[in-house]
């Protein structure tokens, strides 16, 4: 893809892009990865604490504590998004805040807040899944494909 | 009048008799806060949407300019202005409030100088006695338009820039006291094939270089004629890339005289990544900070080159490259020719 695009560039364009590339500040990938690891790990740690809390103080088991834990995490993400803090943590944490369920919550909540001014139906309702919609579509689709493969392997593969 | 292909030299030297600049909370915390006429502590400006707040920004800038120039709104013959929002509604709605005949302009972040160049042309040919020109942008309204929801936690790369919340307006006239607009060079649309919307400075630099070189050639002057050549919102990457281009083309421009509004407006330590941007960036910095310095006598001649990236969220999603433009206007004060 990028090679294809490069081929269509005129020599002048190519020359400038090379100059520009040298001046471009690179993403600090290693630093970002470490930050993402720490922040993502921290979120998971908080999640684990919440899960244990539900198991010890309420009538949940390892299997059933998942749902209230996810709910609580998303609720916290919602509050942080609403108070304008989540995007700042995310600028620091990168993928660490995007990958856990809190990131998914933030994608929906931020879109809902953003489009509040256009009303509840066309604004909030219509735009809430603007960012998260593709996650759901492709998530469900890949789950379907995996399930199909699994079924075929078990039914006919004799696994 | 016309010098070369695309440079206008204004014999009447239209005067910027007054200006109005309005900023938001982030600008109030910035490096040139004292040069704003009005600063808001809240992004909402007591409105119920960011778009309405955006409109109020420009209304207030125009009102300030008229107030300082001692002109009633009935005396204003034209408004030439624009912003970055779809169908430039904030500017159009603000012009509805003022009620003067109105040209809506879109030149992305180059709108400030597009307006000043056209305004000066109209005044120079006696098409008007008083006119208002300006540009504005509102950080969250523009983010909403071009990028993700404002509270969305997406990590921005270090090449990204911060959209200025602010509006700048200038009142132009054929006579009076103030800095004078002496010439303008209109930019061509330049596309170097860059596609990253988080690196506008890098995309816009060649447009700025093209316009500056055309201006110097067509006016038959060299860069030392100007005490200051200031670009709109190239930011750190754009500025360095354009200096590289000047060097390559053999155009002598020194690092000291070549500055950027996007690098002036915020102070060290604000999380703006590669610098400020937006239509309001060049408008507020030039009409506030730079004209104030000019009036204090710090420099006499400056060339303002406002740069704009002419993309839309749609064109970017459809994998189009980013075409850019830059308009240059020279402003002189004191000293004479």
PDB file of C-alpha atoms in Angstrom, chain A residues 1 5 9 12-17 19-20 22-28 32 35 80-87 90-95 97-98 103 106-107 110-111 113-118 130-131, chain B residues 44 48-51 140 143-145 147-159 191-196 198-199 201-206 236-238 240-242 244-245 248 273-274 319 321:
ATOM      1  CA  UNK A   1       0.000   0.000   0.000  1.00  0.00           C
ATOM      2  CA  UNK A   5       1.590   5.358  -3.006  1.00  0.00           C
ATOM      3  CA  UNK A   9       5.002  10.473  -6.276  1.00  0.00           C
ATOM      4  CA  UNK A  12       9.989  16.673  -6.310  1.00  0.00           C
ATOM      5  CA  UNK A  13       7.431  15.200  -3.948  1.00  0.00           C
ATOM      6  CA  UNK A  14       9.703  12.299  -3.132  1.00  0.00           C
ATOM      7  CA  UNK A  15      12.597  14.622  -2.451  1.00  0.00           C
ATOM      8  CA  UNK A  16      10.564  16.777  -0.120  1.00  0.00           C
ATOM      9  CA  UNK A  17       9.176  13.791   1.731  1.00  0.00           C
ATOM     10  CA  UNK A  19      13.667  16.032   3.773  1.00  0.00           C
ATOM     11  CA  UNK A  20      10.515  16.135   5.848  1.00  0.00           C
ATOM     12  CA  UNK A  22      14.348  13.711   8.756  1.00  0.00           C
ATOM     13  CA  UNK A  23      12.628  16.550  10.579  1.00  0.00           C
ATOM     14  CA  UNK A  24       9.654  14.536  11.697  1.00  0.00           C
ATOM     15  CA  UNK A  25       9.707  13.725  15.398  1.00  0.00           C
ATOM     16  CA  UNK A  26       9.348   9.962  15.704  1.00  0.00           C
ATOM     17  CA  UNK A  27       6.964   8.352  18.124  1.00  0.00           C
ATOM     18  CA  UNK A  28       9.032   7.122  21.063  1.00  0.00           C
ATOM     19  CA  UNK A  32       5.358   4.242  24.758  1.00  0.00           C
ATOM     20  CA  UNK A  35       4.200   3.223  29.616  1.00  0.00           C
ATOM     21  CA  UNK A  80     -13.045   9.824  34.376  1.00  0.00           C
ATOM     22  CA  UNK A  81     -14.169  10.578  30.793  1.00  0.00           C
ATOM     23  CA  UNK A  82     -16.897  12.919  31.986  1.00  0.00           C
ATOM     24  CA  UNK A  83     -14.518  14.813  34.238  1.00  0.00           C
ATOM     25  CA  UNK A  84     -12.080  15.174  31.343  1.00  0.00           C
ATOM     26  CA  UNK A  85      -9.318  13.088  32.906  1.00  0.00           C
ATOM     27  CA  UNK A  86      -9.363   9.920  30.809  1.00  0.00           C
ATOM     28  CA  UNK A  87      -7.976  11.517  27.634  1.00  0.00           C
ATOM     29  CA  UNK A  90      -4.549   8.061  27.614  1.00  0.00           C
ATOM     30  CA  UNK A  91      -2.082  10.543  26.114  1.00  0.00           C
ATOM     31  CA  UNK A  92       0.388   9.134  28.635  1.00  0.00           C
ATOM     32  CA  UNK A  93      -0.704   5.490  28.648  1.00  0.00           C
ATOM     33  CA  UNK A  94      -1.485   4.969  24.933  1.00  0.00           C
ATOM     34  CA  UNK A  95      -2.486   1.392  24.216  1.00  0.00           C
ATOM     35  CA  UNK A  97      -5.699   2.660  28.290  1.00  0.00           C
ATOM     36  CA  UNK A  98      -7.104   1.772  24.865  1.00  0.00           C
ATOM     37  CA  UNK A 103     -10.858   2.109  26.533  1.00  0.00           C
ATOM     38  CA  UNK A 106     -14.275   5.679  26.864  1.00  0.00           C
ATOM     39  CA  UNK A 107     -14.809   5.417  23.079  1.00  0.00           C
ATOM     40  CA  UNK A 110     -16.753  10.338  24.755  1.00  0.00           C
ATOM     41  CA  UNK A 111     -18.804  10.100  21.541  1.00  0.00           C
ATOM     42  CA  UNK A 113     -20.846  13.444  25.388  1.00  0.00           C
ATOM     43  CA  UNK A 114     -19.531  15.005  22.193  1.00  0.00           C
ATOM     44  CA  UNK A 115     -22.812  14.760  20.315  1.00  0.00           C
ATOM     45  CA  UNK A 116     -25.099  15.700  23.204  1.00  0.00           C
ATOM     46  CA  UNK A 117     -25.570  19.141  21.612  1.00  0.00           C
ATOM     47  CA  UNK A 118     -27.290  17.567  18.590  1.00  0.00           C
ATOM     48  CA  UNK A 130     -19.267   6.063  15.981  1.00  0.00           C
ATOM     49  CA  UNK A 131     -15.903   4.774  17.200  1.00  0.00           C
TER      50      UNK A 131
ATOM     51  CA  UNK B  44     -18.025  27.167  26.663  1.00  0.00           C
ATOM     52  CA  UNK B  48     -24.585  25.508  25.305  1.00  0.00           C
ATOM     53  CA  UNK B  49     -22.420  24.222  22.463  1.00  0.00           C
ATOM     54  CA  UNK B  50     -18.831  24.657  21.371  1.00  0.00           C
ATOM     55  CA  UNK B  51     -19.982  25.843  17.963  1.00  0.00           C
ATOM     56  CA  UNK B 140     -12.888  21.530  20.842  1.00  0.00           C
ATOM     57  CA  UNK B 143     -11.280  18.709  17.122  1.00  0.00           C
ATOM     58  CA  UNK B 144     -14.838  17.444  16.907  1.00  0.00           C
ATOM     59  CA  UNK B 145     -14.916  18.359  13.241  1.00  0.00           C
ATOM     60  CA  UNK B 147     -10.618  14.301  14.644  1.00  0.00           C
ATOM     61  CA  UNK B 148     -12.034  12.192  17.453  1.00  0.00           C
ATOM     62  CA  UNK B 149     -14.448  13.242  20.201  1.00  0.00           C
ATOM     63  CA  UNK B 150     -12.610  15.608  22.520  1.00  0.00           C
ATOM     64  CA  UNK B 151     -12.762  13.300  25.538  1.00  0.00           C
ATOM     65  CA  UNK B 152     -11.698  10.247  23.532  1.00  0.00           C
ATOM     66  CA  UNK B 153      -8.469   8.776  24.822  1.00  0.00           C
ATOM     67  CA  UNK B 154      -6.431   8.499  21.669  1.00  0.00           C
ATOM     68  CA  UNK B 155      -2.707   9.032  21.944  1.00  0.00           C
ATOM     69  CA  UNK B 156      -1.499  11.829  19.691  1.00  0.00           C
ATOM     70  CA  UNK B 157       1.915  11.555  18.047  1.00  0.00           C
ATOM     71  CA  UNK B 158       4.584  14.196  18.769  1.00  0.00           C
ATOM     72  CA  UNK B 159       3.984  15.690  15.299  1.00  0.00           C
ATOM     73  CA  UNK B 191       0.595  19.041  -2.617  1.00  0.00           C
ATOM     74  CA  UNK B 192       3.708  17.111  -1.717  1.00  0.00           C
ATOM     75  CA  UNK B 193       1.820  13.876  -1.316  1.00  0.00           C
ATOM     76  CA  UNK B 194       1.798  13.753   2.469  1.00  0.00           C
ATOM     77  CA  UNK B 195      -1.134  11.944   4.025  1.00  0.00           C
ATOM     78  CA  UNK B 196      -0.692  12.131   7.803  1.00  0.00           C
ATOM     79  CA  UNK B 198      -1.356  14.460  12.519  1.00  0.00           C
ATOM     80  CA  UNK B 199       1.540  16.160  10.771  1.00  0.00           C
ATOM     81  CA  UNK B 201       3.272  21.354   9.653  1.00  0.00           C
ATOM     82  CA  UNK B 202       5.266  18.984   7.499  1.00  0.00           C
ATOM     83  CA  UNK B 203       2.577  19.050   4.815  1.00  0.00           C
ATOM     84  CA  UNK B 204       2.226  22.839   4.775  1.00  0.00           C
ATOM     85  CA  UNK B 205       5.906  23.817   4.749  1.00  0.00           C
ATOM     86  CA  UNK B 206       6.369  23.583   0.933  1.00  0.00           C
ATOM     87  CA  UNK B 236       8.287  22.753  14.951  1.00  0.00           C
ATOM     88  CA  UNK B 237       8.450  20.207  12.134  1.00  0.00           C
ATOM     89  CA  UNK B 238       7.114  22.514   9.438  1.00  0.00           C
ATOM     90  CA  UNK B 240      12.546  23.055  10.287  1.00  0.00           C
ATOM     91  CA  UNK B 241      11.455  21.404   7.048  1.00  0.00           C
ATOM     92  CA  UNK B 242      10.853  24.787   5.400  1.00  0.00           C
ATOM     93  CA  UNK B 244      15.758  22.973   4.911  1.00  0.00           C
ATOM     94  CA  UNK B 245      13.895  23.793   1.695  1.00  0.00           C
ATOM     95  CA  UNK B 248      18.233  23.722  -0.720  1.00  0.00           C
ATOM     96  CA  UNK B 273       3.246  18.761  21.033  1.00  0.00           C
ATOM     97  CA  UNK B 274       4.620  20.362  17.836  1.00  0.00           C
ATOM     98  CA  UNK B 319      -6.823   8.226   1.347  1.00  0.00           C
ATOM     99  CA  UNK B 321      -3.178  13.456   0.088  1.00  0.00           C
TER     100      UNK B 321
END
